[in-house]
């Protein structure tokens, strides 16, 4: 295969910029515009001569997960009409027969079949299946849990949070009345730690199982164990005998045998989706800058194609916000005879209320452009999409067990992902998919996404298993056996974090970490912060780190810039800068906060989310008996608490000026978004994540003292020699 069309290196370079106002940038776009416009225009207008006009079948549906409400009159009739028209409705009788006679059932429903919204209602309407207990429906993504919950509440004609509710990290919209509860895989796993029998639930439905996320695979094994316990007529805390737990696994891809075999030969039911043809187009030549190509593709679609909204798949928040600004700037200069562009963003860090904007109806004379991560591949139904622009890339987190370091890598997608992305264009009518890579790239892509369980840090999973009193980790029923080395390294990591005693048993520190809604390293920071007397400051920093990008950036001839940020910078690095931003934002009134964010080029949306997360983390800390303390200006205490948790993410500067990770010797460079980029620390640094593009970059960087490592992480650094 030829070189890839979209290259992660160039894409990442563009990701760091956000405007096209300076001269050099204008020249770049003018010279690139001719190339990009020509290539993309060929893709759209000259498909017969220069592109492959392959026709693919893609899924279609008229269902829509929009904001919930209580329907009445004609709206009620319309909802009933839509429900009855869904493909899953045709299979209802056969489907329910299989669910009634089997403890576990695997449902393969093509995207658009209606399985996510309808099957929970079918099960609820059959009281013999639930025994008066709740139906839990898990989703791998928060936005799906929220949007589908609202849709089902709308369809049932009930107030959201009553009969139908949801629970995601830091947010619970449910009540004692709730009988259908949508929640993320991680939230149900946390419930299983507190309630190992999942005694509130009569039926558990695991949706989007094909995504094979770490939490989904862990949940499948956990549920299998709960099923085994519930077969023995066990009692709950109130002395009630619990009925057997029914499990329904739902997938959008044909990997039925994997799930059926895991659940001891569970029956499989297939449901077709509504399919419409989608024309596939590939670029004639590899695109050097896929962000630029995506922009011109969108503009050309808007100019040349029939009405219909556009969905663009990108790799992350910064990239999405960058392209959003580029399109909005171009949109203001569009001629009067083309539709107005309504650019909408969709990524995990967006607050739920902003994520819901993608479901709003597009006004007449307007074309909605949805810029999304792979969050929009399968979990959501967005009405009106007729065109998909696929970068062919996504961000994938990979863990290196020997070093204990996580790496975020921009990687080519799998063929199954490419098919799912294309399918978004054919949900309601024939559509078109423009792939920003050459056709000969497709056969070189892996067929399926590698399960997270086989490539990510398992310390969080192992900690939860220990909290569930599963000491023989290797015997846990994972759907795919994770690498033994990864499990052993996770045990070593938890021991180094002081979560396990010398016998490998969970201790008091580990039990608190397991109950805290953060990954083990971050949770360890909170416990250390109590000892250091800086709980308040550490919680604020961890909340800020949970929101992704806080600052807006522009570019000029000297590189990435945020002039206003200089007023907020602290010489120690990003963590204390984030703390300062949080404190100054928190000191503002609600009205003043927007002006403050504008003056300092800070993302108000991200700050609002950080404030909410901080409130939730604070409540969690108090629930666990962690005292809230402030260190005032003793910032060494704050950095020490971070070192106590993230010590594996430390590096030292060599004589040649390069940084090397302490534990591996891996060379890295400080990311341009860091406040330390222009003046790198002279000795040791702590970072939060590594991102690999053309180089290995460290993000969220602070200067630390070497002595803190041997003092606060004695099991790892006391006798460790510096790698050469």
XYZ file of C-alpha atoms in Angstrom:
724
model
C 0.000 0.000 0.000
C 1.074 3.541 -0.643
C 1.857 5.924 2.161
C -1.168 6.921 4.210
C -3.214 9.854 3.055
C -3.647 11.717 6.332
C -0.400 11.810 8.243
C -0.545 12.134 12.006
C 2.555 14.320 12.126
C 1.220 17.068 9.885
C -2.232 16.729 11.352
C -0.855 17.257 14.836
C 1.132 20.281 13.738
C -2.045 21.878 12.439
C -3.882 20.797 15.575
C -1.726 23.175 17.549
C -2.914 26.181 15.546
C -6.316 27.787 15.516
C -6.444 30.842 13.267
C -5.612 31.923 9.744
C -5.135 35.608 10.365
C -1.386 36.088 9.996
C 0.294 36.517 6.640
C 2.339 33.339 6.662
C -0.730 31.312 7.456
C -2.700 32.990 4.655
C 0.046 32.138 2.211
C -0.005 28.561 3.478
C -3.717 28.304 2.859
C -3.527 29.963 -0.548
C -0.867 27.612 -1.778
C -2.556 24.670 -0.096
C -6.022 25.803 -1.149
C -5.311 25.194 -4.789
C -4.039 21.701 -4.093
C -6.697 20.818 -1.572
C -9.543 22.297 -3.565
C -8.400 20.520 -6.711
C -8.063 17.134 -5.044
C -11.266 17.430 -3.070
C -13.196 18.857 -5.995
C -12.129 15.866 -8.044
C -13.316 13.639 -5.251
C -16.765 15.204 -5.412
C -17.274 16.102 -9.061
C -15.040 13.680 -10.902
C -15.668 10.444 -9.092
C -16.060 8.459 -12.338
C -12.649 9.390 -13.696
C -10.394 9.933 -10.702
C -11.977 8.237 -7.701
C -13.417 4.845 -6.981
C -17.197 5.047 -7.045
C -17.549 1.978 -4.855
C -21.043 1.612 -3.466
C -21.412 0.289 0.032
C -24.426 -0.574 2.057
C -24.793 1.468 5.218
C -27.306 1.582 8.013
C -30.293 3.885 8.165
C -32.910 4.825 10.706
C -35.460 7.490 11.435
C -35.057 7.300 15.194
C -33.469 10.203 16.946
C -31.940 10.546 20.409
C -32.888 14.083 21.262
C -33.658 15.934 24.439
C -36.290 14.265 26.579
C -39.656 15.665 27.558
C -43.245 14.656 28.185
C -44.968 14.228 24.789
C -48.644 14.840 24.206
C -51.154 14.872 21.362
C -49.667 14.733 17.899
C -46.159 14.326 19.296
C -47.264 11.175 21.136
C -48.764 9.809 17.928
C -45.590 10.604 16.003
C -43.425 8.861 18.606
C -45.633 5.761 18.433
C -45.475 5.804 14.639
C -41.681 6.029 14.643
C -41.343 3.254 17.236
C -43.516 0.895 15.201
C -41.582 1.681 12.020
C -38.200 0.689 13.449
C -36.712 -2.584 12.133
C -36.427 -3.991 15.668
C -40.235 -3.771 16.014
C -40.636 -6.434 13.322
C -38.512 -8.832 15.374
C -40.129 -8.024 18.738
C -42.130 -11.247 19.135
C -39.244 -13.564 18.263
C -36.809 -11.467 20.269
C -38.897 -11.479 23.440
C -39.501 -15.226 23.185
C -35.741 -15.797 23.157
C -35.155 -13.396 26.058
C -37.860 -15.092 28.170
C -36.469 -18.600 27.777
C -32.764 -17.739 28.134
C -30.882 -16.285 31.081
C -28.481 -14.664 28.639
C -29.201 -13.522 25.095
C -26.923 -12.005 22.450
C -28.591 -9.520 20.097
C -26.858 -8.463 16.899
C -28.658 -5.396 15.621
C -27.337 -3.313 12.786
C -26.887 0.364 13.486
C -30.256 2.011 13.081
C -32.329 -1.026 14.060
C -33.626 0.691 17.197
C -32.268 -1.909 19.630
C -30.837 0.621 22.097
C -34.045 2.581 22.653
C -36.659 -0.140 22.146
C -35.449 -3.328 23.830
C -35.269 -1.727 27.318
C -38.908 -0.698 26.875
C -39.940 -4.147 25.620
C -38.330 -5.728 28.676
C -39.896 -3.196 31.052
C -43.344 -3.889 29.611
C -42.935 -7.600 30.449
C -43.057 -7.687 34.266
C -42.122 -11.375 34.387
C -38.593 -10.507 33.260
C -37.705 -7.860 35.847
C -39.359 -9.221 39.016
C -39.988 -5.646 40.080
C -36.283 -4.775 39.901
C -34.487 -2.248 37.700
C -33.267 -2.640 34.158
C -29.686 -1.429 33.826
C -28.537 -0.464 30.327
C -24.830 0.233 29.994
C -23.142 2.397 27.390
C -19.393 2.807 26.820
C -19.802 6.590 26.383
C -21.367 9.222 28.606
C -23.006 11.161 25.783
C -24.850 8.029 24.650
C -26.073 7.237 28.168
C -27.480 10.762 28.493
C -28.979 11.130 25.019
C -30.591 7.686 24.879
C -31.989 8.129 28.390
C -33.632 11.380 27.340
C -35.044 9.780 24.219
C -36.549 6.823 26.085
C -38.040 9.139 28.727
C -39.568 11.092 25.846
C -40.983 7.934 24.285
C -42.468 6.705 27.572
C -44.084 10.082 28.183
C -42.460 10.473 31.594
C -40.389 13.130 33.293
C -36.696 12.485 32.793
C -35.153 11.113 35.984
C -38.328 9.359 37.122
C -39.203 6.127 35.292
C -36.157 6.550 33.040
C -32.875 8.010 34.286
C -29.121 7.846 33.871
C -25.878 7.845 35.841
C -22.489 8.916 34.525
C -19.343 9.920 36.360
C -20.033 13.066 38.415
C -23.739 13.099 37.464
C -26.774 11.044 38.521
C -30.235 11.814 37.132
C -32.291 8.993 38.623
C -34.563 8.407 41.608
C -36.270 5.722 43.691
C -38.908 5.585 40.946
C -36.393 4.778 38.199
C -36.929 1.408 36.525
C -34.880 1.868 33.347
C -31.445 3.235 34.163
C -28.848 4.056 31.520
C -25.313 4.249 32.830
C -21.740 3.947 31.680
C -19.936 0.639 32.051
C -17.669 2.220 34.644
C -20.577 3.377 36.796
C -22.084 -0.121 36.956
C -18.671 -1.524 37.840
C -18.461 0.932 40.744
C -21.907 -0.156 41.886
C -20.719 -3.775 41.825
C -17.909 -2.936 44.264
C -20.450 -1.610 46.785
C -23.153 -4.181 45.916
C -21.483 -7.376 44.584
C -24.859 -8.971 43.806
C -26.177 -5.943 41.893
C -29.315 -6.510 43.925
C -31.171 -3.504 42.462
C -31.220 -5.058 39.006
C -33.313 -7.819 37.483
C -31.946 -7.325 33.967
C -28.602 -5.964 32.783
C -28.244 -4.922 29.153
C -24.723 -4.315 27.857
C -24.979 -2.168 24.738
C -22.286 -1.457 22.134
C -20.358 -4.521 23.325
C -18.524 -4.610 19.988
C -16.492 -1.550 21.000
C -14.559 -3.818 23.387
C -13.533 -1.015 25.710
C -11.589 -1.916 28.831
C -14.587 -1.196 31.043
C -16.970 -3.184 28.809
C -14.786 -6.294 28.827
C -14.256 -5.998 32.591
C -18.005 -5.599 33.058
C -18.754 -8.710 30.979
C -16.563 -10.789 33.281
C -18.063 -9.188 36.381
C -21.631 -9.789 35.205
C -20.846 -13.420 34.439
C -19.688 -13.828 38.035
C -22.786 -12.086 39.429
C -25.001 -14.354 37.329
C -23.332 -17.388 38.873
C -23.951 -16.078 42.405
C -27.569 -15.134 41.696
C -28.390 -18.682 40.533
C -27.990 -19.847 44.146
C -31.073 -17.993 45.482
C -28.942 -15.594 47.497
C -30.451 -12.858 49.652
C -29.863 -9.128 49.440
C -29.120 -6.844 52.405
C -32.840 -6.744 53.284
C -33.179 -10.510 53.370
C -35.029 -10.777 50.057
C -34.214 -13.755 47.869
C -32.861 -12.415 44.591
C -34.030 -13.879 41.283
C -31.495 -14.994 38.668
C -29.924 -12.086 36.805
C -30.891 -11.831 33.162
C -28.234 -10.493 30.796
C -28.711 -9.100 27.289
C -25.581 -8.317 25.274
C -26.128 -6.044 22.264
C -23.669 -5.475 19.440
C -23.738 -3.694 16.096
C -21.163 -5.939 14.409
C -21.154 -9.629 13.581
C -18.905 -10.861 16.390
C -21.698 -12.952 17.896
C -19.664 -16.122 18.367
C -17.236 -14.379 20.721
C -19.991 -13.254 23.081
C -22.047 -16.444 22.742
C -19.077 -18.641 23.583
C -18.175 -16.458 26.570
C -21.685 -16.894 27.992
C -21.645 -20.682 27.588
C -23.398 -20.898 24.238
C -26.005 -18.177 24.772
C -28.485 -17.903 21.876
C -28.010 -15.206 19.248
C -30.815 -13.149 17.708
C -30.198 -11.051 14.601
C -32.102 -7.894 13.713
C -31.583 -6.044 10.464
C -31.189 -2.302 10.280
C -32.688 -0.003 7.681
C -30.007 0.342 5.011
C -29.480 2.979 2.353
C -26.645 3.048 -0.185
C -23.628 5.204 0.567
C -21.237 6.212 -2.219
C -17.582 5.946 -1.180
C -14.948 8.358 -2.433
C -11.202 8.248 -1.803
C -8.612 10.912 -2.471
C -6.586 10.395 -5.628
C -3.351 11.239 -3.842
C -2.367 11.159 -0.153
C -3.360 14.344 1.674
C -0.438 15.986 3.454
C -2.687 17.914 5.842
C -5.990 16.197 6.528
C -7.383 19.075 8.612
C -6.984 21.410 5.681
C -8.425 18.800 3.310
C -11.370 18.279 5.671
C -12.111 22.002 5.663
C -12.122 22.250 1.866
C -14.172 19.071 1.550
C -16.845 20.534 3.827
C -16.883 23.823 1.928
C -17.101 22.044 -1.414
C -19.947 19.819 -0.182
C -21.753 22.927 1.002
C -21.335 24.533 -2.409
C -21.974 21.597 -4.729
C -24.070 18.957 -2.967
C -27.772 18.555 -2.237
C -29.148 19.511 1.204
C -27.996 17.407 4.127
C -25.786 17.752 7.167
C -22.113 16.763 7.348
C -20.316 14.650 9.966
C -16.523 15.004 10.119
C -14.466 12.454 12.075
C -11.315 13.835 13.726
C -9.021 12.621 16.497
C -9.500 14.946 19.474
C -10.704 18.130 21.131
C -7.902 20.455 20.037
C -8.224 19.331 16.443
C -12.014 19.711 16.507
C -11.852 23.199 18.003
C -9.176 24.171 15.477
C -11.229 23.073 12.471
C -14.304 24.642 14.046
C -12.602 28.039 14.088
C -11.305 27.583 10.558
C -14.796 26.781 9.264
C -16.477 29.601 11.174
C -14.008 32.085 9.724
C -14.709 30.796 6.211
C -18.456 30.636 6.868
C -18.600 34.378 7.479
C -17.370 34.932 3.904
C -19.693 32.517 2.086
C -21.754 33.852 -0.839
C -25.480 34.347 -0.339
C -26.454 31.480 -2.651
C -25.019 28.692 -0.441
C -26.361 27.392 2.888
C -25.214 28.998 6.128
C -22.878 26.765 8.133
C -23.842 25.784 11.678
C -20.681 24.245 13.151
C -21.322 21.941 16.127
C -18.627 20.175 18.166
C -18.843 16.733 19.753
C -16.199 15.213 22.010
C -16.192 13.493 25.392
C -15.057 16.502 27.443
C -18.029 18.632 26.382
C -20.691 19.143 29.068
C -23.809 17.011 28.381
C -25.972 20.046 27.599
C -23.552 21.115 24.844
C -23.272 17.588 23.480
C -27.041 17.612 23.028
C -26.728 20.442 20.468
C -25.879 17.883 17.791
C -29.449 16.563 18.014
C -31.130 19.920 17.412
C -33.017 20.243 14.140
C -31.177 22.117 11.401
C -33.032 25.309 10.359
C -34.031 25.823 6.728
C -31.227 27.382 4.676
C -28.589 26.047 7.063
C -26.257 23.066 6.844
C -25.103 21.567 10.145
C -21.455 20.531 10.298
C -20.754 18.122 13.164
C -17.065 17.823 14.065
C -16.668 14.701 16.188
C -14.302 12.101 17.567
C -15.084 8.392 17.237
C -17.745 9.059 19.884
C -20.128 9.407 16.897
C -19.238 6.098 15.212
C -21.926 3.835 16.674
C -23.353 5.136 19.937
C -25.426 8.030 18.610
C -28.126 8.699 16.056
C -27.826 12.204 14.599
C -30.686 13.049 12.272
C -30.047 14.717 8.937
C -26.509 13.435 8.239
C -26.063 12.775 4.505
C -22.307 13.284 4.167
C -19.382 11.891 6.146
C -15.810 13.158 5.932
C -13.423 10.588 7.421
C -9.862 11.505 8.388
C -9.046 7.810 8.784
C -7.397 8.445 12.144
C -8.225 8.190 15.826
C -6.384 8.520 19.114
C -5.512 5.244 20.762
C -4.123 4.857 24.262
C -1.396 2.232 24.561
C 0.293 1.029 27.730
C 3.857 -0.231 27.911
C 3.981 -2.668 30.838
C 7.750 -2.685 31.216
C 7.960 1.077 31.600
C 4.606 1.638 33.279
C 3.988 4.590 30.938
C 0.806 5.307 28.971
C 1.117 6.676 25.451
C -1.588 8.445 23.446
C -0.997 7.671 19.792
C -2.724 9.054 16.700
C -3.275 5.884 14.673
C -5.074 4.634 11.551
C -8.564 3.321 12.256
C -9.703 -0.271 11.661
C -11.788 -1.363 8.677
C -14.771 -1.946 10.971
C -14.508 1.663 12.172
C -14.324 2.939 8.600
C -17.512 1.022 7.800
C -19.293 2.348 10.878
C -18.258 5.916 10.034
C -19.522 5.580 6.480
C -22.779 4.159 7.794
C -23.545 7.453 9.513
C -24.321 8.934 6.071
C -26.976 6.351 5.257
C -29.213 6.307 8.288
C -32.200 8.036 6.656
C -31.460 8.267 2.929
C -28.695 7.580 0.388
C -25.506 9.392 1.323
C -21.851 9.932 0.502
C -18.644 9.274 2.420
C -15.432 11.126 1.557
C -12.368 9.340 2.890
C -9.314 11.546 3.131
C -6.986 8.722 2.187
C -6.334 6.642 -0.898
C -8.283 3.492 -1.679
C -5.229 1.247 -1.511
C -4.875 2.100 2.187
C -8.046 0.163 3.102
C -6.680 -3.412 2.789
C -3.721 -2.483 5.008
C -5.962 -1.440 7.906
C -6.687 -4.000 10.652
C -10.143 -5.575 10.360
C -11.195 -4.789 13.927
C -10.076 -2.525 16.739
C -7.742 -4.264 19.147
C -9.606 -4.619 22.475
C -8.450 -2.108 25.074
C -7.933 -4.954 27.512
C -4.978 -6.101 25.411
C -3.269 -2.718 25.079
C -4.028 -0.450 28.060
C -3.008 0.023 31.673
C -4.850 -2.531 33.798
C -4.049 -1.082 37.229
C -7.563 0.363 37.566
C -9.127 -2.995 36.679
C -6.860 -4.883 39.074
C -7.627 -2.395 41.861
C -11.364 -2.901 41.340
C -10.911 -6.690 41.302
C -9.063 -6.488 44.601
C -11.881 -4.337 45.993
C -14.310 -7.078 44.887
C -12.217 -9.614 46.872
C -10.914 -11.279 43.723
C -7.354 -12.092 44.731
C -6.621 -14.644 42.014
C -6.538 -12.112 39.192
C -5.459 -14.643 36.563
C -8.608 -16.713 37.152
C -11.031 -13.838 36.518
C -13.240 -14.623 33.479
C -12.034 -12.045 30.972
C -13.559 -12.432 27.511
C -9.982 -12.256 26.165
C -7.117 -13.090 28.477
C -5.030 -9.943 29.039
C -1.251 -10.218 28.806
C 0.100 -11.742 32.025
C 2.911 -9.209 32.006
C 0.388 -6.363 32.014
C -1.438 -7.883 35.002
C 1.775 -8.433 36.929
C 2.983 -4.908 36.189
C -0.366 -3.574 37.377
C 0.062 -5.426 40.667
C 3.553 -3.966 40.969
C 2.180 -0.502 40.220
C -0.503 -0.794 42.911
C 2.107 -2.019 45.380
C 4.325 0.955 44.504
C 1.304 3.239 45.063
C 0.952 1.715 48.565
C -2.472 0.289 47.679
C -1.399 -3.308 48.456
C 0.381 -4.803 51.444
C 3.376 -7.137 51.225
C 1.047 -10.107 50.657
C -0.712 -8.416 47.757
C -3.879 -7.718 49.745
C -5.775 -4.450 49.487
C -4.974 -2.163 52.427
C -6.772 0.920 53.775
C -5.119 3.197 51.208
C -6.117 0.845 48.396
C -9.702 0.635 49.610
C -9.996 4.429 49.536
C -8.421 4.535 46.081
C -10.898 1.943 44.790
C -13.850 4.016 46.029
C -12.563 7.273 44.559
C -13.871 8.114 41.020
C -10.399 8.538 39.513
C -7.710 6.313 38.078
C -5.366 4.806 40.718
C -2.494 7.256 40.235
C -4.781 10.285 40.507
C -6.602 8.780 43.492
C -3.248 8.252 45.226
C -2.497 11.960 44.772
C -5.607 12.833 46.793
C -4.616 10.572 49.677
C -1.091 12.013 49.653
C -2.538 15.529 49.568
C -4.273 14.981 52.898
C -0.910 14.200 54.480
C 0.739 17.155 52.733
C -2.087 19.473 53.851
C -3.188 20.489 50.337
C -6.311 18.468 49.553
C -8.227 21.487 48.258
C -5.504 22.488 45.806
C -4.855 18.946 44.578
C -8.544 18.259 43.947
C -8.758 21.478 41.921
C -5.789 20.466 39.746
C -7.180 16.969 39.154
C -10.522 18.502 38.176
C -8.750 20.764 35.691
C -6.846 17.812 34.229
C -10.185 16.066 33.639
C -11.389 18.758 31.226
C -8.821 18.489 28.434
C -7.849 21.817 26.875
C -8.471 24.908 29.020
C -6.605 27.543 27.000
C -7.323 28.818 23.508
C -4.305 29.135 21.238
C -3.456 31.106 18.119
C -0.496 30.801 15.799
C 1.909 33.268 14.292
C 5.308 32.988 12.651
C 6.860 32.165 16.033
C 4.589 29.185 16.699
C 1.829 28.524 19.199
C 0.674 31.486 21.252
C -1.680 32.517 23.995
C -0.531 35.995 24.991
C -3.088 36.385 27.766
C -1.930 33.155 29.394
C 1.370 34.778 30.362
C -0.483 36.707 33.056
C -1.505 33.434 34.677
C 1.647 31.380 34.203
C 3.629 30.015 37.106
C 7.269 29.198 36.578
C 6.896 25.786 38.225
C 4.819 24.578 35.295
C 1.387 23.589 34.071
C -0.105 22.104 37.230
C 0.255 25.224 39.344
C -0.769 27.348 36.363
C -3.978 25.324 36.162
C -4.488 25.836 39.895
C -4.112 29.583 39.497
C -6.584 29.615 36.605
C -9.071 27.622 38.663
C -8.754 29.882 41.702
C -9.119 33.112 39.727
C -12.084 31.731 37.794
C -13.731 30.543 41.011
C -13.338 33.998 42.542
C -15.432 35.529 39.741
C -19.180 35.933 39.854
C -21.192 33.961 37.291
C -21.597 37.097 35.176
C -17.976 38.189 35.490
C -16.586 34.699 34.757
C -17.331 34.907 31.015
C -15.556 38.247 30.689
C -12.614 36.910 32.673
C -12.324 33.891 30.360
C -12.490 36.121 27.293
C -9.760 38.414 28.651
C -7.454 35.484 29.406
C -8.273 33.356 26.329
C -9.636 30.607 28.568
C -12.358 28.144 27.580
C -15.397 29.067 29.724
C -17.104 25.775 28.945
C -14.102 23.779 30.152
C -13.845 25.876 33.311
C -17.508 25.382 34.142
C -17.053 21.648 33.773
C -13.911 21.706 35.928
C -15.833 23.505 38.664
C -18.551 20.832 38.613
C -16.010 18.012 38.670
C -14.250 19.669 41.597
C -17.524 19.732 43.527
C -18.030 16.023 42.862
C -14.465 15.113 43.827
C -14.797 17.151 47.001
C -17.976 15.284 47.946
C -16.279 11.950 47.235
C -13.334 12.912 49.438
C -15.608 13.886 52.328
C -17.590 10.650 51.959
C -14.343 8.684 52.322
C -13.356 10.662 55.405
C -10.578 12.599 53.662
C -10.134 15.971 55.335
C -10.174 19.122 53.233
C -7.033 21.132 53.878
C -5.403 24.110 52.158
C -1.676 24.746 51.954
C -2.143 28.402 50.952
C 1.105 29.296 49.148
C 3.098 26.175 50.032
C 3.139 24.957 46.446
C 5.875 22.395 47.051
C 3.265 20.461 49.031
C 0.974 20.413 45.992
C 3.713 19.177 43.672
C 4.757 16.553 46.219
C 1.217 15.177 46.347
C 1.241 14.893 42.540
C 4.610 13.135 42.606
C 3.211 10.614 45.110
C 0.728 9.461 42.474
C 2.335 10.169 39.104
C 5.949 9.280 39.940
C 6.162 6.872 36.988
C 5.588 9.905 34.749
C 8.873 11.571 35.601
C 11.863 12.440 33.459
C 15.306 13.962 33.840
C 17.185 16.369 31.587
C 20.415 15.017 30.107
C 23.600 16.813 29.173
C 22.416 17.070 25.566
C 19.263 18.900 26.692
C 16.902 16.006 26.020
C 14.581 14.587 28.644
C 14.567 10.874 29.445
C 11.879 8.995 31.329
C 13.403 7.796 34.608
C 12.072 4.267 34.408
C 12.848 3.538 30.738
C 15.296 6.029 29.294
C 12.693 6.956 26.632
C 13.511 10.357 25.112
C 10.768 12.955 25.030
C 10.103 16.609 24.256
C 7.905 19.071 26.127
C 4.685 19.720 24.228
C 4.313 23.236 22.726
C 1.102 23.754 24.715
C 3.026 23.616 28.011
C 3.923 26.814 29.863
C 7.403 25.282 30.249
C 7.923 24.928 26.483
C 9.851 28.189 26.020
C 11.900 27.771 29.224
C 12.247 24.041 29.938
C 13.123 23.052 33.530
C 16.810 22.392 34.055
C 16.509 19.145 36.003
C 13.515 16.878 36.660
C 9.959 17.074 35.347
C 6.631 15.423 36.074
C 4.111 14.985 33.240
C 0.571 13.678 32.942
C 0.598 11.975 29.558
C 2.716 11.201 26.538
C 1.470 11.942 23.031
C 3.313 10.486 20.047
C 3.154 12.245 16.671
C 6.376 13.114 14.856
C 8.020 13.077 18.300
C 7.210 11.817 21.765
C 5.667 14.790 23.594
C 5.051 15.204 27.324
C 1.922 17.203 28.203
C 0.998 18.964 31.462
C 4.535 19.372 32.727
C 5.938 20.695 36.016
C 9.410 21.040 37.466
C 10.057 18.814 40.496
C 12.932 17.903 42.814
C 14.702 14.583 42.303
C 14.766 13.981 46.055
C 10.961 13.857 46.128
C 10.964 10.707 44.004
C 13.099 8.670 46.383
C 11.192 10.080 49.365
C 7.634 9.659 48.084
C 8.024 6.600 45.851
C 10.529 4.575 47.836
C 9.448 1.219 46.398
C 10.332 2.430 42.907
C 13.120 4.989 43.261
C 14.989 4.444 46.503
C 17.487 2.077 44.916
C 16.922 2.833 41.242
C 19.877 4.051 39.255
C 19.287 6.635 36.619
C 18.963 4.986 33.184
C 21.716 5.746 30.729
